[in-house]
Amino acid sequence: MLKIVVCVSGGGTNLQAILDGIDTGRVTNTEVLAVVSNNAGARALQRAKEHGIPGICISPKDYESRDAFNQGFTDELCRLAPDLVVLAGFLVKIPDQAVAAFSNRIVNIHPSLIPSFCGVGYYGLKVHEKVLERGVKVTGATVHFVNEGMDEGPIIAQKAVMVEDEDTPEILQKRVMEQAEWILLPKAIDDIANGRISMVDDKVRRKAGTE
Ligand code: GRF
C-alpha cells in the first residue's frame, strides 16, 4: 500500500480527484495519511475532514524565519513518513532538506506543458494569463518529480489541452483541470503505487505493456 501525504494551498479540486479516484477504484494500493496545507482556510482541509483524513496546517507565518519553517515542514513530513508526497496545488517552495529526505518521492502537478510557462512566478491563474498573452494554441498539464529547482524535476506525464479564441484565464484554467489535471495526477499516483514507472538515468520510464 502506497502511503501518501497531499499538500495543498487552496480549493483542493486535485485532492478531490485523488480521493474520488481511490473511492471509485481508479487509484489502487493507495492510502492518504494526511493533508497538509499552508493555509488554515483552505477548502482542501475541509475536503480532507469530510473524508475523515487528518488535516494539518503548517504556515510560514507561524515560524520566526523561513529556515525555521523549512525545518518544521520537513520534520512534519518525516514524522508522517509517507512513501510519496503529492503537491496538489501547493504554493510553497519545497525546502531543499525535504527534497533530500524524499528524493524522487515528491510529485507535483503544474498546469502547463513544462518547460513552457513554468518556474518562478508561474502559479495558479497566472500560468493561464501568460498562455493567453502569448497566444499559444495548445497548453496542458504536467506531473513531475520534484527536485531542488522550480518545476524542473523528471517528467512523469503530460496531457495537451486546446486553447480556444474566446478563452479567459478562468475558462482555460477550468478546461485544463477537467481535461488534464484531474486525470493525470490520480493516474500518476496509481502508476507509482502499482510499480508501473521507474527512473532510468534521471528520466521516468514506463514498464513495457502497462499503458
Ligand atoms: C491547479 O491548477 C494546480 O495545477 C495549480 O494550482 C491549482 C490548484 O487547484 N498548481 P486546486 O486547489 O487543486 O483546486
Coordinates of N, CA and C and ligand atoms in Angstrom, one line a residue:
M1 N 0.8 -1.2 0.0 CA 0.0 0.0 0.0 C 0.9 1.3 0.0
L2 N 0.7 2.1 -1.0 CA 1.4 3.4 -1.1 C 0.8 4.4 -0.1
K3 N 1.5 4.8 0.9 CA 1.0 5.8 1.8 C 1.4 7.2 1.3
I4 N 0.4 8.1 1.1 CA 0.7 9.4 0.6 C 0.3 10.5 1.5
V5 N 1.0 11.6 1.5 CA 0.6 12.9 2.1 C 0.3 13.9 1.0
V6 N -0.8 14.5 1.0 CA -1.1 15.5 -0.1 C -1.0 16.9 0.5
C7 N -0.2 17.8 -0.2 CA 0.0 19.1 0.2 C -0.8 20.1 -0.7
V8 N -1.6 21.0 -0.1 CA -2.5 21.8 -0.8 C -2.5 23.3 -0.3
S9 N -2.9 24.2 -1.1 CA -3.0 25.6 -0.6 C -4.4 26.2 -0.7
G10 N -5.2 25.6 -1.6 CA -6.5 26.3 -1.9 C -7.7 25.4 -2.0
G11 N -8.3 25.5 -3.2 CA -9.6 24.8 -3.4 C -9.5 23.3 -3.2
G12 N -8.5 22.7 -3.6 CA -8.3 21.2 -3.4 C -9.1 20.4 -4.4
T13 N -9.3 20.9 -5.6 CA -10.0 20.0 -6.6 C -9.1 18.9 -7.0
N14 N -7.8 19.1 -7.1 CA -6.9 18.0 -7.4 C -6.9 17.0 -6.3
L15 N -7.0 17.4 -5.0 CA -7.1 16.5 -3.9 C -8.4 15.7 -4.1
Q16 N -9.5 16.4 -4.4 CA -10.7 15.7 -4.6 C -10.7 14.6 -5.7
A17 N -10.0 14.9 -6.7 CA -9.8 14.0 -7.8 C -9.1 12.7 -7.3
I18 N -8.1 12.9 -6.5 CA -7.3 11.8 -5.9 C -8.3 10.9 -5.0
L19 N -9.0 11.6 -4.1 CA -9.9 10.9 -3.2 C -11.0 10.2 -4.0
D20 N -11.5 10.8 -5.0 CA -12.6 10.2 -5.8 C -12.0 9.0 -6.5
G21 N -10.7 9.1 -7.0 CA -10.0 8.0 -7.7 C -9.9 6.8 -6.8
I22 N -9.5 7.1 -5.5 CA -9.4 6.0 -4.6 C -10.8 5.4 -4.3
D23 N -11.8 6.2 -4.1 CA -13.1 5.7 -3.8 C -13.7 4.9 -4.9
T24 N -13.4 5.2 -6.1 CA -14.0 4.5 -7.3 C -13.1 3.4 -7.8
G25 N -11.9 3.2 -7.2 CA -11.1 2.1 -7.6 C -10.2 2.4 -8.9
R26 N -10.2 3.7 -9.3 CA -9.3 4.1 -10.4 C -7.9 4.2 -9.9
V27 N -7.8 4.5 -8.6 CA -6.4 4.6 -7.9 C -6.4 3.5 -6.9
T28 N -5.5 2.5 -7.1 CA -5.5 1.4 -6.2 C -4.2 1.4 -5.3
N29 N -4.2 0.5 -4.3 CA -3.0 0.4 -3.5 C -2.5 1.7 -2.8
T30 N -3.4 2.6 -2.6 CA -3.0 3.9 -2.1 C -3.9 4.4 -0.9
E31 N -3.2 4.9 0.1 CA -3.9 5.4 1.3 C -3.4 6.9 1.5
V32 N -4.3 7.8 1.8 CA -3.9 9.2 2.1 C -3.8 9.3 3.6
L33 N -2.6 9.5 4.1 CA -2.3 9.5 5.5 C -2.8 10.9 6.1
A34 N -2.5 11.9 5.3 CA -2.9 13.3 5.9 C -2.8 14.3 4.7
V35 N -3.5 15.4 4.9 CA -3.5 16.5 4.0 C -2.8 17.7 4.8
V36 N -1.8 18.3 4.1 CA -1.0 19.4 4.8 C -1.3 20.6 4.0
S37 N -1.6 21.7 4.7 CA -1.8 23.0 4.0 C -1.1 24.1 4.7
N38 N -0.6 25.1 3.9 CA 0.0 26.3 4.5 C -1.1 27.3 4.8
N39 N -2.3 27.0 4.5 CA -3.4 28.0 4.6 C -4.6 27.3 5.4
A40 N -4.8 27.9 6.6 CA -5.7 27.3 7.5 C -7.2 27.3 7.0
G41 N -7.4 28.3 6.1 CA -8.7 28.4 5.5 C -8.9 27.7 4.2
A42 N -8.0 26.9 3.8 CA -8.1 26.2 2.5 C -9.3 25.2 2.5
R43 N -10.1 25.4 1.4 CA -11.2 24.5 1.2 C -10.7 23.0 1.2
A44 N -9.5 22.8 0.8 CA -8.9 21.5 0.7 C -8.9 20.8 2.1
L45 N -8.7 21.6 3.2 CA -8.7 21.0 4.5 C -10.1 20.5 4.9
Q46 N -11.1 21.3 4.4 CA -12.5 20.9 4.7 C -12.7 19.5 3.9
R47 N -12.2 19.5 2.7 CA -12.5 18.2 1.9 C -11.8 17.0 2.7
A48 N -10.6 17.2 3.2 CA -10.0 16.2 4.0 C -10.8 15.7 5.2
K49 N -11.3 16.7 5.9 CA -12.1 16.5 7.1 C -13.4 15.7 6.7
E50 N -14.0 16.1 5.6 CA -15.2 15.4 5.1 C -14.9 13.9 4.8
H51 N -13.7 13.6 4.5 CA -13.3 12.3 4.1 C -12.6 11.5 5.3
G52 N -12.6 12.2 6.5 CA -12.1 11.5 7.7 C -10.6 11.4 7.7
I53 N -9.9 12.3 6.9 CA -8.5 12.3 6.8 C -7.9 13.5 7.6
P54 N -6.9 13.3 8.4 CA -6.3 14.4 9.2 C -5.8 15.5 8.4
G55 N -6.2 16.7 8.7 CA -5.7 17.9 8.0 C -4.8 18.7 9.0
I56 N -3.6 19.1 8.4 CA -2.6 19.7 9.2 C -2.2 21.0 8.6
C57 N -2.2 22.1 9.4 CA -1.8 23.4 8.8 C -0.4 23.7 9.3
I58 N 0.5 24.0 8.3 CA 1.8 24.4 8.6 C 2.1 25.7 7.8
S59 N 2.1 26.8 8.4 CA 2.3 28.1 7.6 C 3.6 28.7 7.9
P60 N 4.2 29.3 6.9 CA 5.5 30.1 7.2 C 5.2 31.2 8.2
K61 N 4.0 31.7 8.2 CA 3.6 32.8 9.1 C 3.8 32.4 10.6
D62 N 3.7 31.1 10.9 CA 3.7 30.7 12.3 C 5.2 30.4 12.7
Y63 N 6.1 30.7 11.9 CA 7.5 30.5 12.2 C 8.3 31.8 12.2
E64 N 9.3 31.9 13.0 CA 10.0 33.2 13.1 C 10.9 33.5 11.9
S65 N 11.3 32.4 11.1 CA 12.1 32.7 9.9 C 11.7 31.6 8.9
R66 N 12.2 31.8 7.7 CA 11.9 30.8 6.6 C 12.7 29.5 6.9
D67 N 13.9 29.7 7.5 CA 14.7 28.5 7.8 C 13.9 27.6 8.8
A68 N 13.3 28.3 9.8 CA 12.6 27.6 10.8 C 11.4 26.9 10.3
F69 N 10.7 27.6 9.3 CA 9.6 26.9 8.7 C 10.0 25.7 7.9
N70 N 11.1 25.9 7.1 CA 11.6 24.8 6.3 C 11.9 23.6 7.1
Q71 N 12.5 23.8 8.3 CA 12.8 22.7 9.1 C 11.6 22.0 9.7
G72 N 10.6 22.9 10.1 CA 9.4 22.5 10.7 C 8.6 21.6 9.7
F73 N 8.5 22.2 8.5 CA 7.8 21.5 7.4 C 8.4 20.1 7.2
T74 N 9.7 20.1 7.0 CA 10.4 18.8 6.8 C 10.2 17.8 7.9
D75 N 10.3 18.3 9.1 CA 10.2 17.5 10.3 C 8.8 16.8 10.3
E76 N 7.8 17.6 9.9 CA 6.4 17.1 9.9 C 6.2 16.0 8.9
L77 N 6.8 16.2 7.7 CA 6.7 15.2 6.7 C 7.4 13.9 7.2
C78 N 8.6 14.1 7.8 CA 9.3 12.9 8.3 C 8.5 12.2 9.4
R79 N 7.8 13.0 10.2 CA 7.0 12.4 11.3 C 5.9 11.5 10.6
L80 N 5.3 12.1 9.6 CA 4.2 11.4 8.9 C 4.7 10.2 8.1
A81 N 6.0 10.3 7.7 CA 6.7 9.2 7.0 C 5.9 8.5 5.8
P82 N 5.4 9.4 4.9 CA 4.7 8.8 3.7 C 5.7 8.1 2.7
D83 N 5.2 7.3 1.9 CA 6.0 6.7 0.8 C 6.2 7.8 -0.3
L84 N 5.1 8.6 -0.5 CA 5.1 9.6 -1.5 C 4.4 10.9 -1.0
V85 N 5.0 12.1 -1.4 CA 4.4 13.4 -1.1 C 3.8 13.9 -2.4
V86 N 2.6 14.3 -2.4 CA 1.9 14.8 -3.6 C 1.6 16.3 -3.4
L87 N 2.2 17.1 -4.3 CA 1.9 18.5 -4.2 C 0.7 18.8 -5.2
A88 N -0.4 19.1 -4.7 CA -1.6 19.2 -5.5 C -2.1 20.6 -5.4
G89 N -1.4 21.6 -6.0 CA -1.7 23.0 -5.8 C -1.2 23.5 -4.5
F90 N 0.1 23.2 -4.3 CA 0.8 23.7 -3.1 C 1.7 24.9 -3.5
L91 N 1.4 26.0 -2.9 CA 2.1 27.3 -3.4 C 3.3 27.6 -2.7
V92 N 3.8 26.7 -1.9 CA 5.1 27.0 -1.1 C 6.2 26.2 -1.7
K93 N 7.4 26.9 -1.9 CA 8.5 26.1 -2.4 C 9.0 25.1 -1.4
I94 N 9.2 23.9 -1.9 CA 9.6 22.7 -1.0 C 11.0 22.9 -0.6
P95 N 11.3 22.9 0.7 CA 12.6 23.1 1.2 C 13.6 22.0 0.7
D96 N 14.8 22.5 0.4 CA 15.8 21.5 -0.1 C 16.0 20.3 0.8
Q97 N 15.9 20.5 2.2 CA 16.1 19.4 3.1 C 14.9 18.4 2.9
A98 N 13.7 18.8 2.5 CA 12.6 17.9 2.3 C 12.8 17.1 1.0
V99 N 13.4 17.9 0.0 CA 13.7 17.2 -1.3 C 14.7 16.1 -1.1
A100 N 15.7 16.4 -0.2 CA 16.7 15.4 0.0 C 16.2 14.2 0.8
A101 N 15.3 14.5 1.8 CA 14.8 13.4 2.6 C 13.8 12.6 1.8
F102 N 13.2 13.1 0.8 CA 12.2 12.4 0.0 C 12.6 12.4 -1.5
S103 N 13.8 12.0 -1.8 CA 14.4 12.1 -3.1 C 13.5 11.2 -4.1
N104 N 13.1 11.8 -5.2 CA 12.2 11.0 -6.1 C 11.0 10.5 -5.5
R105 N 10.5 11.1 -4.4 CA 9.3 10.6 -3.7 C 8.4 11.8 -3.5
I106 N 8.6 12.9 -4.2 CA 7.7 14.0 -4.2 C 7.2 14.3 -5.6
V107 N 5.9 14.4 -5.9 CA 5.4 14.7 -7.2 C 4.6 16.0 -7.1
N108 N 4.6 16.7 -8.3 CA 3.9 18.0 -8.3 C 3.0 18.0 -9.6
I109 N 1.9 18.7 -9.6 CA 1.1 18.9 -10.8 C 1.2 20.4 -11.1
H110 N 1.6 20.6 -12.4 CA 1.7 22.0 -12.9 C 0.8 22.2 -14.1
P111 N 0.1 23.3 -14.1 CA -0.9 23.5 -15.2 C -0.4 24.1 -16.5
S112 N 0.7 23.5 -17.0 CA 1.1 23.9 -18.4 C 2.0 22.7 -18.8
L113 N 2.4 22.8 -20.1 CA 3.3 21.8 -20.7 C 4.7 22.2 -20.4
I114 N 5.3 21.8 -19.3 CA 6.7 22.1 -18.9 C 7.6 21.6 -20.1
P115 N 8.6 22.4 -20.6 CA 9.1 23.6 -19.9 C 8.5 24.9 -20.3
S116 N 7.3 24.9 -20.9 CA 6.7 26.2 -21.2 C 5.9 26.7 -19.9
F117 N 5.9 28.0 -19.7 CA 5.0 28.6 -18.7 C 5.2 27.9 -17.3
C118 N 6.4 27.9 -16.9 CA 6.7 27.3 -15.6 C 7.8 28.1 -14.9
G119 N 8.2 27.7 -13.7 CA 9.2 28.4 -13.0 C 8.7 29.5 -12.1
V120 N 9.6 30.3 -11.6 CA 9.3 31.4 -10.6 C 8.2 32.3 -11.2
G121 N 7.1 32.5 -10.5 CA 6.1 33.5 -10.9 C 5.0 32.8 -11.7
Y122 N 5.1 31.6 -12.1 CA 4.1 30.9 -12.8 C 3.3 29.9 -11.9
Y123 N 2.2 30.4 -11.4 CA 1.4 29.6 -10.5 C 0.0 30.0 -10.6
G124 N -0.9 29.1 -10.4 CA -2.4 29.4 -10.4 C -2.8 30.0 -11.7
L125 N -3.7 31.0 -11.6 CA -4.2 31.7 -12.8 C -3.2 32.4 -13.6
K126 N -2.1 32.8 -13.0 CA -1.0 33.5 -13.7 C -0.5 32.7 -14.9
V127 N -0.4 31.4 -14.8 CA 0.0 30.5 -15.8 C -0.9 30.7 -17.1
H128 N -2.2 30.6 -16.8 CA -3.1 30.7 -17.9 C -3.2 32.1 -18.5
E129 N -3.0 33.1 -17.7 CA -2.9 34.5 -18.2 C -1.7 34.6 -19.2
K130 N -0.6 34.0 -18.8 CA 0.6 34.1 -19.7 C 0.4 33.3 -21.0
V131 N -0.3 32.2 -20.9 CA -0.6 31.4 -22.1 C -1.4 32.2 -23.1
L132 N -2.4 32.9 -22.6 CA -3.3 33.6 -23.4 C -2.6 34.9 -24.0
E133 N -1.7 35.5 -23.2 CA -0.9 36.6 -23.6 C -0.1 36.3 -24.8
R134 N 0.6 35.1 -24.7 CA 1.5 34.6 -25.7 C 0.8 34.1 -27.0
G135 N -0.5 33.7 -26.8 CA -1.3 33.3 -27.9 C -1.0 31.9 -28.4
V136 N -0.4 31.0 -27.5 CA -0.2 29.6 -27.9 C -1.6 29.0 -28.1
K137 N -1.6 28.0 -29.0 CA -2.9 27.3 -29.3 C -3.1 26.0 -28.5
V138 N -2.0 25.5 -27.9 CA -2.1 24.3 -27.2 C -1.4 24.5 -25.8
T139 N -2.1 24.1 -24.7 CA -1.4 24.1 -23.4 C -1.6 22.8 -22.8
G140 N -1.7 22.7 -21.5 CA -1.9 21.4 -20.9 C -1.5 21.3 -19.4
A141 N -1.1 20.1 -19.0 CA -0.6 20.0 -17.6 C 0.5 18.9 -17.6
T142 N 1.3 19.0 -16.5 CA 2.4 18.1 -16.3 C 2.5 17.6 -14.9
V143 N 2.7 16.3 -14.8 CA 3.1 15.8 -13.4 C 4.6 15.4 -13.5
H144 N 5.3 15.9 -12.5 CA 6.7 15.6 -12.5 C 7.2 15.4 -11.0
F145 N 8.4 14.7 -11.0 CA 9.0 14.6 -9.7 C 9.6 15.9 -9.3
V146 N 9.8 16.2 -8.0 CA 10.3 17.5 -7.5 C 11.7 17.3 -7.2
N147 N 12.5 18.2 -7.7 CA 13.9 18.3 -7.3 C 14.1 19.7 -6.7
E148 N 15.4 20.2 -6.5 CA 15.6 21.5 -5.9 C 15.2 22.6 -6.7
G149 N 15.1 22.4 -8.0 CA 14.7 23.5 -8.9 C 13.2 23.8 -8.9
M150 N 12.7 24.8 -9.6 CA 11.3 25.2 -9.7 C 10.7 24.5 -10.9
D151 N 9.9 23.5 -10.8 CA 9.2 22.9 -11.9 C 10.3 22.2 -12.8
E152 N 11.4 21.7 -12.3 CA 12.5 21.2 -13.1 C 12.7 19.7 -13.0
G153 N 12.0 19.0 -12.1 CA 12.3 17.6 -11.9 C 11.8 16.7 -13.1
P154 N 12.2 15.4 -13.1 CA 11.9 14.5 -14.2 C 10.4 14.4 -14.4
I155 N 10.0 14.5 -15.7 CA 8.6 14.5 -16.1 C 8.0 13.1 -16.1
I156 N 6.9 12.9 -15.4 CA 6.2 11.6 -15.3 C 5.1 11.5 -16.4
A157 N 4.3 12.6 -16.6 CA 3.2 12.5 -17.6 C 2.8 13.9 -18.0
Q158 N 2.3 14.0 -19.2 CA 1.8 15.3 -19.7 C 0.6 15.1 -20.5
K159 N -0.3 16.1 -20.6 CA -1.5 15.9 -21.4 C -1.8 17.3 -22.0
A160 N -2.0 17.3 -23.3 CA -2.3 18.6 -24.0 C -3.8 19.0 -24.0
V161 N -4.0 20.3 -24.0 CA -5.4 20.8 -23.9 C -5.4 22.0 -24.9
M162 N -6.4 22.0 -25.8 CA -6.5 23.1 -26.8 C -6.9 24.4 -26.1
V163 N -6.3 25.5 -26.7 CA -6.7 26.9 -26.2 C -7.7 27.4 -27.3
E164 N -8.8 28.0 -26.8 CA -9.8 28.5 -27.7 C -9.8 30.0 -27.8
D165 N -10.2 30.6 -28.9 CA -10.1 32.0 -29.2 C -10.7 32.8 -28.1
E166 N -11.9 32.4 -27.6 CA -12.7 33.2 -26.6 C -12.3 32.9 -25.2
D167 N -11.2 32.2 -24.9 CA -10.8 31.8 -23.6 C -10.5 33.0 -22.7
T168 N -10.9 33.0 -21.5 CA -10.4 33.9 -20.4 C -9.5 33.0 -19.6
P169 N -8.6 33.6 -18.7 CA -7.8 32.7 -17.9 C -8.6 31.7 -17.0
E170 N -9.8 32.2 -16.6 CA -10.6 31.3 -15.7 C -11.2 30.1 -16.5
I171 N -11.7 30.4 -17.7 CA -12.2 29.3 -18.6 C -11.1 28.3 -18.9
L172 N -10.0 28.9 -19.3 CA -8.9 28.0 -19.7 C -8.4 27.1 -18.5
Q173 N -8.3 27.8 -17.3 CA -7.9 27.0 -16.1 C -8.9 25.8 -15.9
K174 N -10.2 26.1 -16.0 CA -11.2 25.1 -15.8 C -11.0 23.9 -16.8
R175 N -10.8 24.3 -18.1 CA -10.6 23.2 -19.1 C -9.3 22.4 -18.8
V176 N -8.3 23.1 -18.4 CA -7.0 22.3 -18.1 C -7.2 21.4 -17.0
M177 N -7.9 21.9 -16.0 CA -8.2 21.0 -14.8 C -9.0 19.8 -15.2
E178 N -10.1 20.1 -15.9 CA -11.1 19.0 -16.3 C -10.5 18.0 -17.3
Q179 N -9.7 18.5 -18.3 CA -9.3 17.6 -19.3 C -7.9 17.0 -19.0
A180 N -7.1 17.7 -18.1 CA -5.8 17.2 -17.9 C -5.5 16.9 -16.4
E181 N -5.5 17.9 -15.6 CA -5.0 17.8 -14.2 C -5.7 16.6 -13.4
W182 N -7.1 16.7 -13.5 CA -7.8 15.7 -12.6 C -7.7 14.3 -13.1
I183 N -7.2 14.1 -14.3 CA -6.9 12.8 -14.9 C -5.5 12.4 -14.6
L184 N -4.6 13.3 -14.9 CA -3.1 13.0 -14.9 C -2.6 12.6 -13.5
L185 N -3.0 13.4 -12.5 CA -2.4 13.3 -11.1 C -2.9 12.0 -10.5
P186 N -4.2 11.6 -10.5 CA -4.6 10.3 -9.9 C -3.9 9.2 -10.7
K187 N -3.8 9.3 -12.0 CA -3.2 8.2 -12.8 C -1.7 8.0 -12.4
A188 N -1.0 9.1 -12.3 CA 0.4 9.1 -11.9 C 0.6 8.4 -10.5
I189 N -0.3 8.7 -9.6 CA -0.2 8.1 -8.3 C -0.5 6.6 -8.4
D190 N -1.5 6.2 -9.2 CA -1.9 4.8 -9.4 C -0.7 4.1 -10.1
D191 N 0.0 4.7 -11.0 CA 1.1 4.1 -11.7 C 2.3 3.9 -10.7
I192 N 2.5 4.9 -9.8 CA 3.6 4.7 -8.9 C 3.2 3.6 -7.9
A193 N 2.0 3.7 -7.4 CA 1.5 2.7 -6.4 C 1.6 1.3 -6.9
N194 N 1.5 1.1 -8.2 CA 1.5 -0.2 -8.8 C 2.7 -0.6 -9.6
G195 N 3.8 0.2 -9.3 CA 5.1 -0.1 -9.9 C 5.2 0.0 -11.4
R196 N 4.4 0.8 -12.0 CA 4.4 0.9 -13.5 C 5.4 1.8 -14.0
I197 N 6.0 2.7 -13.2 CA 7.0 3.6 -13.7 C 8.3 3.5 -12.8
S198 N 9.4 3.7 -13.4 CA 10.7 3.7 -12.7 C 11.6 4.7 -13.3
M199 N 12.7 5.0 -12.6 CA 13.6 6.0 -13.0 C 14.8 5.3 -13.7
V200 N 15.2 5.8 -14.9 CA 16.3 5.3 -15.6 C 17.1 6.5 -16.1
D201 N 18.4 6.7 -15.6 CA 19.2 7.8 -16.0 C 18.5 9.1 -15.8
D202 N 17.9 9.3 -14.6 CA 17.2 10.6 -14.3 C 16.0 10.9 -15.2
K203 N 15.5 9.9 -15.9 CA 14.2 10.0 -16.7 C 13.2 9.0 -16.2
V204 N 11.9 9.4 -16.3 CA 10.9 8.4 -15.9 C 10.6 7.5 -17.1
R205 N 10.6 6.2 -16.8 CA 10.3 5.2 -17.8 C 9.1 4.4 -17.4
R206 N 8.2 4.1 -18.4 CA 7.1 3.3 -18.1 C 7.4 1.8 -18.4
K207 N 7.0 0.9 -17.6 CA 7.3 -0.5 -17.8 C 6.5 -0.9 -19.1
A208 N 7.2 -1.7 -19.9 CA 6.6 -2.2 -21.2 C 5.2 -2.8 -20.9
G209 N 4.3 -2.5 -21.8 CA 2.9 -3.1 -21.7 C 2.0 -2.7 -20.6
T210 N 2.3 -1.5 -20.0 CA 1.5 -1.0 -18.9 C 0.8 0.3 -19.2
E211 N 0.6 0.6 -20.4 CA 0.0 1.9 -20.8 C -1.4 2.1 -20.2
Ligands
GRF1 C1 -4.1 23.7 -10.1 O1 -4.3 24.3 -11.3 C2 -2.7 23.3 -9.9 O2 -2.1 22.7 -11.1 C3 -2.0 24.6 -9.6 O3 -2.9 25.2 -8.7 C4 -4.2 24.8 -8.9 C5 -4.8 24.2 -7.7 O4 -6.1 23.9 -7.8 N1 -0.7 24.4 -9.1 P1 -6.9 23.0 -6.7 O5 -6.5 23.5 -5.3 O6 -6.4 21.6 -6.8 O7 -8.3 23.2 -6.9

